[in-house]
Coordinates of C-alpha atoms in Angstrom, one line a residue:
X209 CA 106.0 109.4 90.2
X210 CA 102.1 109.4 89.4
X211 CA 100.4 110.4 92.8
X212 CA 99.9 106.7 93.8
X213 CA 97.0 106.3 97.0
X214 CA 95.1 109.0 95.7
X215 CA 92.4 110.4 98.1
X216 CA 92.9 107.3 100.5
X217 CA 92.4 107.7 103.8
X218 CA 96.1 107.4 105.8
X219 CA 94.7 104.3 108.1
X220 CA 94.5 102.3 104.9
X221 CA 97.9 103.7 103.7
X222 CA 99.4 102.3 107.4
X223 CA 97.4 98.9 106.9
X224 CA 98.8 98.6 103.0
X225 CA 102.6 99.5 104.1
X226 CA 102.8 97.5 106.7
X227 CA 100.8 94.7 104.9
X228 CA 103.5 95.2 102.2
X229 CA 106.5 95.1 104.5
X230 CA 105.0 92.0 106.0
X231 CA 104.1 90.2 102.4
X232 CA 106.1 87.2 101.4
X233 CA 109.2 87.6 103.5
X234 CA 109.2 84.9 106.2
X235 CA 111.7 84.2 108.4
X236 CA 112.7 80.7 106.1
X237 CA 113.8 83.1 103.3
X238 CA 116.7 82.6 101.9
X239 CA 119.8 85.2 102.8
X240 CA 122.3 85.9 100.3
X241 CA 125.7 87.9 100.7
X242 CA 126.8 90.5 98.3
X243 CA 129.2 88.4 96.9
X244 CA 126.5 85.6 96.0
X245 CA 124.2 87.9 94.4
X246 CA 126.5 89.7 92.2
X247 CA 126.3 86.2 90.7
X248 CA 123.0 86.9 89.3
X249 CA 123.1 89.1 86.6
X250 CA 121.9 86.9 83.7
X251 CA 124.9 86.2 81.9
X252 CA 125.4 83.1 80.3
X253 CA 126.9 80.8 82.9
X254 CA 124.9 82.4 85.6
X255 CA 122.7 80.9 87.9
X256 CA 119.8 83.3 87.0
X257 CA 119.1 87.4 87.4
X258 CA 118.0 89.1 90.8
X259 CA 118.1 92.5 91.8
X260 CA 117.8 93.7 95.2
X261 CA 115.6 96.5 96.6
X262 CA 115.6 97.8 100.3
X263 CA 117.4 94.6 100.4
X264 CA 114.6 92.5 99.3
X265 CA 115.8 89.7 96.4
X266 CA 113.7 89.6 93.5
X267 CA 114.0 87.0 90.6
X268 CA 113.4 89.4 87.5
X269 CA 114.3 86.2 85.1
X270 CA 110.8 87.1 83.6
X271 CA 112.0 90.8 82.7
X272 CA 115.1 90.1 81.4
X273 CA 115.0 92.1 78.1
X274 CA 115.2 95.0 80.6
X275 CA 117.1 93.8 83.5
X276 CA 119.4 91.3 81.6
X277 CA 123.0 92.1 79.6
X278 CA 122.3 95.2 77.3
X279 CA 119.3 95.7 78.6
X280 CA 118.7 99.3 79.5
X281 CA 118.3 98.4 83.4
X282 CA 120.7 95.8 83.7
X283 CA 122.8 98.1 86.1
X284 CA 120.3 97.2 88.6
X285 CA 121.1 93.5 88.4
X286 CA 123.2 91.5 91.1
X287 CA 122.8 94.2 93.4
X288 CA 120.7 96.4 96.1
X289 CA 120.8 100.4 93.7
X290 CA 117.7 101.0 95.7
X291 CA 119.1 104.9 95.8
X292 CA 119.0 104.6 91.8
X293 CA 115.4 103.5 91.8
X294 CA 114.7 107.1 94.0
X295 CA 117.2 109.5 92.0
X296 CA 117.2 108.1 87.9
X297 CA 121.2 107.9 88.3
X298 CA 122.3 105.4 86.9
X299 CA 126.0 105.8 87.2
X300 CA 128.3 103.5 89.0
X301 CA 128.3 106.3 91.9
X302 CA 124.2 105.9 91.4
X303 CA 123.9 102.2 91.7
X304 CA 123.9 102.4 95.8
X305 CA 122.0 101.2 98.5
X306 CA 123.0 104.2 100.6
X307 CA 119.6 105.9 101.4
X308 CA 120.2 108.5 103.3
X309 CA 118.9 112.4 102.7
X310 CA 116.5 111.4 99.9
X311 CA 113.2 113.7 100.3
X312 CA 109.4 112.7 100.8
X313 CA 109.0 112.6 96.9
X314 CA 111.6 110.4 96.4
X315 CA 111.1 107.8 99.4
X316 CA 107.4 107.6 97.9
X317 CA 109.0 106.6 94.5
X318 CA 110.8 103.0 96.3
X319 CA 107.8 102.6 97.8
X320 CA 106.1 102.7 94.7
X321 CA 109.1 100.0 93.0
X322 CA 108.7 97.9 96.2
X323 CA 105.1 97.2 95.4
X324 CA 105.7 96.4 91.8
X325 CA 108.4 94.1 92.2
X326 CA 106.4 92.5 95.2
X327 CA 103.4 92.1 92.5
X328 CA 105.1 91.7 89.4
X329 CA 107.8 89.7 90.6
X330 CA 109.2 86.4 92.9
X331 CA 110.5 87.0 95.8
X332 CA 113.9 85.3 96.4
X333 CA 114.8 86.3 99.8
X334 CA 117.1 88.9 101.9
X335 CA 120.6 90.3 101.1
X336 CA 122.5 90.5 104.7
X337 CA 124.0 94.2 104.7
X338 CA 122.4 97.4 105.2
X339 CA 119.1 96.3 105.6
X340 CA 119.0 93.0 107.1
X341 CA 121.4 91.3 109.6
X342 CA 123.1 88.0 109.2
X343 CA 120.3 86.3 110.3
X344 CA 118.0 88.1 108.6
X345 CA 116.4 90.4 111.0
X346 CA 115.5 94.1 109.9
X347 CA 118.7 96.6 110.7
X348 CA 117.8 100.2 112.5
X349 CA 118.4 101.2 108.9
X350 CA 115.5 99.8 107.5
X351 CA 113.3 100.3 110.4
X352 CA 114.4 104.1 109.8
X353 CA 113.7 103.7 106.1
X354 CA 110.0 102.2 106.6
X355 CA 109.3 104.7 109.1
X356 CA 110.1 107.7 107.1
X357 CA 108.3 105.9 104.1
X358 CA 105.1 105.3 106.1
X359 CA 105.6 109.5 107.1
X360 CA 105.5 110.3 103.4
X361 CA 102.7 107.9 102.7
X362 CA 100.8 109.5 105.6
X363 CA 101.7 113.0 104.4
X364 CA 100.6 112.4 100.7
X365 CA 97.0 111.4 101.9
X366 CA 97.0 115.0 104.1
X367 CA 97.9 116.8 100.8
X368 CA 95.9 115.1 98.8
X369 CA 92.8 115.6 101.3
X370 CA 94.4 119.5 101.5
X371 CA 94.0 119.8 98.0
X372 CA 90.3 118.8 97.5
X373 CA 89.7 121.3 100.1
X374 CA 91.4 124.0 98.5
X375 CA 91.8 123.1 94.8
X376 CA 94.7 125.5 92.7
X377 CA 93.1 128.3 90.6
X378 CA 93.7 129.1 86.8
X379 CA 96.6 131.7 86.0
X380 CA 97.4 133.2 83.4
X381 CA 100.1 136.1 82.4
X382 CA 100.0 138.7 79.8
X383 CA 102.2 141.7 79.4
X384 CA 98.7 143.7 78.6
X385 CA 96.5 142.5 81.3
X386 CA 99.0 141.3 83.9
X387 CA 97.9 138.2 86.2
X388 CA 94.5 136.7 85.9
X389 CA 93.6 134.1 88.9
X390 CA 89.9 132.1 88.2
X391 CA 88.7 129.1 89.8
X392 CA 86.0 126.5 87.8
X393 CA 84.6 123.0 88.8
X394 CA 88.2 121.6 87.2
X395 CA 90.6 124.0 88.4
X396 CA 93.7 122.4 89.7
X397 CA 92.3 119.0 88.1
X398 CA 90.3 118.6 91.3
X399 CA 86.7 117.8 89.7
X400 CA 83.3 119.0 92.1
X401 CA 80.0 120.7 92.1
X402 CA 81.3 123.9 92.7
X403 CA 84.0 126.3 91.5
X404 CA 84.6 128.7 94.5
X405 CA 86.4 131.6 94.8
X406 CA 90.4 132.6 94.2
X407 CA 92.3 133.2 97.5
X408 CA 95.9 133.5 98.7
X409 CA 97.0 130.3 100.9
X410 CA 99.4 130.6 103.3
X411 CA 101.1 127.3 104.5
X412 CA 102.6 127.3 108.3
X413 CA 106.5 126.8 107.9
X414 CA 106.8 128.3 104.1
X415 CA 107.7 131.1 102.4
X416 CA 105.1 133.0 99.9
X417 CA 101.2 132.1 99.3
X418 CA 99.7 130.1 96.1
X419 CA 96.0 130.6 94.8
X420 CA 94.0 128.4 95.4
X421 CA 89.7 128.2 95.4
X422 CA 87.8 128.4 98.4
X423 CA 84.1 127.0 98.7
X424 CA 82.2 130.2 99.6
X425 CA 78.7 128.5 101.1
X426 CA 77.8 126.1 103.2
X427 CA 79.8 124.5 106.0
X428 CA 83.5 124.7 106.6
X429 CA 85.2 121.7 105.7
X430 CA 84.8 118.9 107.3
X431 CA 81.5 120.3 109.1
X432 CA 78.0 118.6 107.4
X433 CA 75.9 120.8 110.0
X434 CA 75.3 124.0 108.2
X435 CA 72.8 125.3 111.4
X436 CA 75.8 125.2 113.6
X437 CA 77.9 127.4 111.2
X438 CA 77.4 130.7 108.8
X439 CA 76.7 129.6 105.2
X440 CA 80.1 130.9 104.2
X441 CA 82.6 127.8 103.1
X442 CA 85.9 128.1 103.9
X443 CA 86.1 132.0 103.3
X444 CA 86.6 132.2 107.2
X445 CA 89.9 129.7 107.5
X446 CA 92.6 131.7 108.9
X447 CA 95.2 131.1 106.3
X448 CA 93.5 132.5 103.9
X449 CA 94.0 136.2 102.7
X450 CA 91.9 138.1 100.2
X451 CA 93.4 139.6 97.1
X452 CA 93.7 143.4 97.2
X453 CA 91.4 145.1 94.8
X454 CA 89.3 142.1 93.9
X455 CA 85.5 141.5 94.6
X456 CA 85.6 139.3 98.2
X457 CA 83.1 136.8 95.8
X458 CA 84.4 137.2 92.5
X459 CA 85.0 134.0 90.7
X460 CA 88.4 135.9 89.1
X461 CA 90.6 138.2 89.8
X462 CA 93.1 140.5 87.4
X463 CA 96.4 141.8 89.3

């Protein structure tokens, strides 16, 4: 999904999960079974169309043309498929509420859904089952669910802050020349005043290195008091490894 919270700083991303776990789900809501909600899926006869989403009800009745009979979503109507929402499949085996083993990636991609449907869409109440009890309070389940959700979201604002501090480089391959690594002020659409230099990176807990560019004056990162520090960047951080047979300050490198 597009890289949603970009930049922001992980308080804000705690305050706007836990403001969106909070929003519009008070204890009055209404709780419907399984077997009532299958109800709503828009047919004629039908009380209406609701789907379900970390076993939130929403009324969808405005997006019907999607979410109605023949519409290309309608799978995801009368039920919780919050597992389809993470993994595309949209299979009968897909169309679960079972979350369990989905990565960071794909936990941020409900999150994502949650807050569209809780802006786009009314919500009807709580479907008692995996996520919410018979009287409507949150099951370990869902507590595990937000928790790992509110990880990712926290984890996304690292690497997003990771990756203005050390934007990718340029490659490029050619059978004649072999690899050629440069940084500029765009490389690894990360825009700045300054282009820096190509190094390799070397992430604790992972195999291999990537290029990235490394600011080569002025403070380290997240220092503003050059006089304390050499003028050198980040050249000095410790996961960082020079490329063999390169200029230490050249902008590009051919391997």
């Amino acid at each position: 999904g597009v890289a949603m919270w970009r930049g922001a700083a992980a308080g804000l991303l705690c305050l706007a999960a836990a403001w969106l776990w909070g929003r519009g789900f008070e204890p009055r809501a209404r709780l419907l079974s399984a077997a009532e909600l299958r109800r709503y899926r828009g047919a004629p006869g039908e009380p209406g169309l609701y789907l379900a989403l970390l076993g939130r009800v929403f009324d969808v009745e405005r997006g019907r043309k999607h979410y109605g009979p023949g519409g290309a979503y309608s799978g995801l109507a009368g039920r919780d498929a919050t597992r389809a929402f993470a993994s595309g499949d949209f299979t009968p085996a897909g169309l679960v509420d079972n979350v369990s083993g989905l990565s960071p990636p794909e936990l941020l991609s409900i999150h994502g859904w949650l807050s569209f449907y809780s802006n786009n869409y009314e919500p009807v109440g709580k479907l008692v089952g995996r996520f919410y009890d018979e009287n409507g309070v949150p099951t370990e389940t869902l507590r595990e669910v937000e928790a790992a959700i509110e990880e990712a979201l926290q984890f996304q604002a690292e690497s997003e802050q990771k990756k203005q501090q050390f934007p990718p480089c340029n490659s490029e391959w050619s059978s004649a020349k072999g690899t050629r690594f440069w940084c500029s002020r765009q490389s690894g659409g990360v825009h700045r005043d300054w282009a820096g230099v190509p190094r390799k990176l070397y992430s604790p807990g992972s195999q291999g290195s990537r290029c990235v560019c490394v600011r080569s004056s002025g403070p380290p990162w997240g220092h503003t008091d050059s006089s304390q520090h050499s003028d050198r960047g980040d050249l000095d951080n410790p996961h960082l490894e020079q490329y063999k047979g390169c200029h230490p300050l050249a902008e590009q490198c051919i391997l």
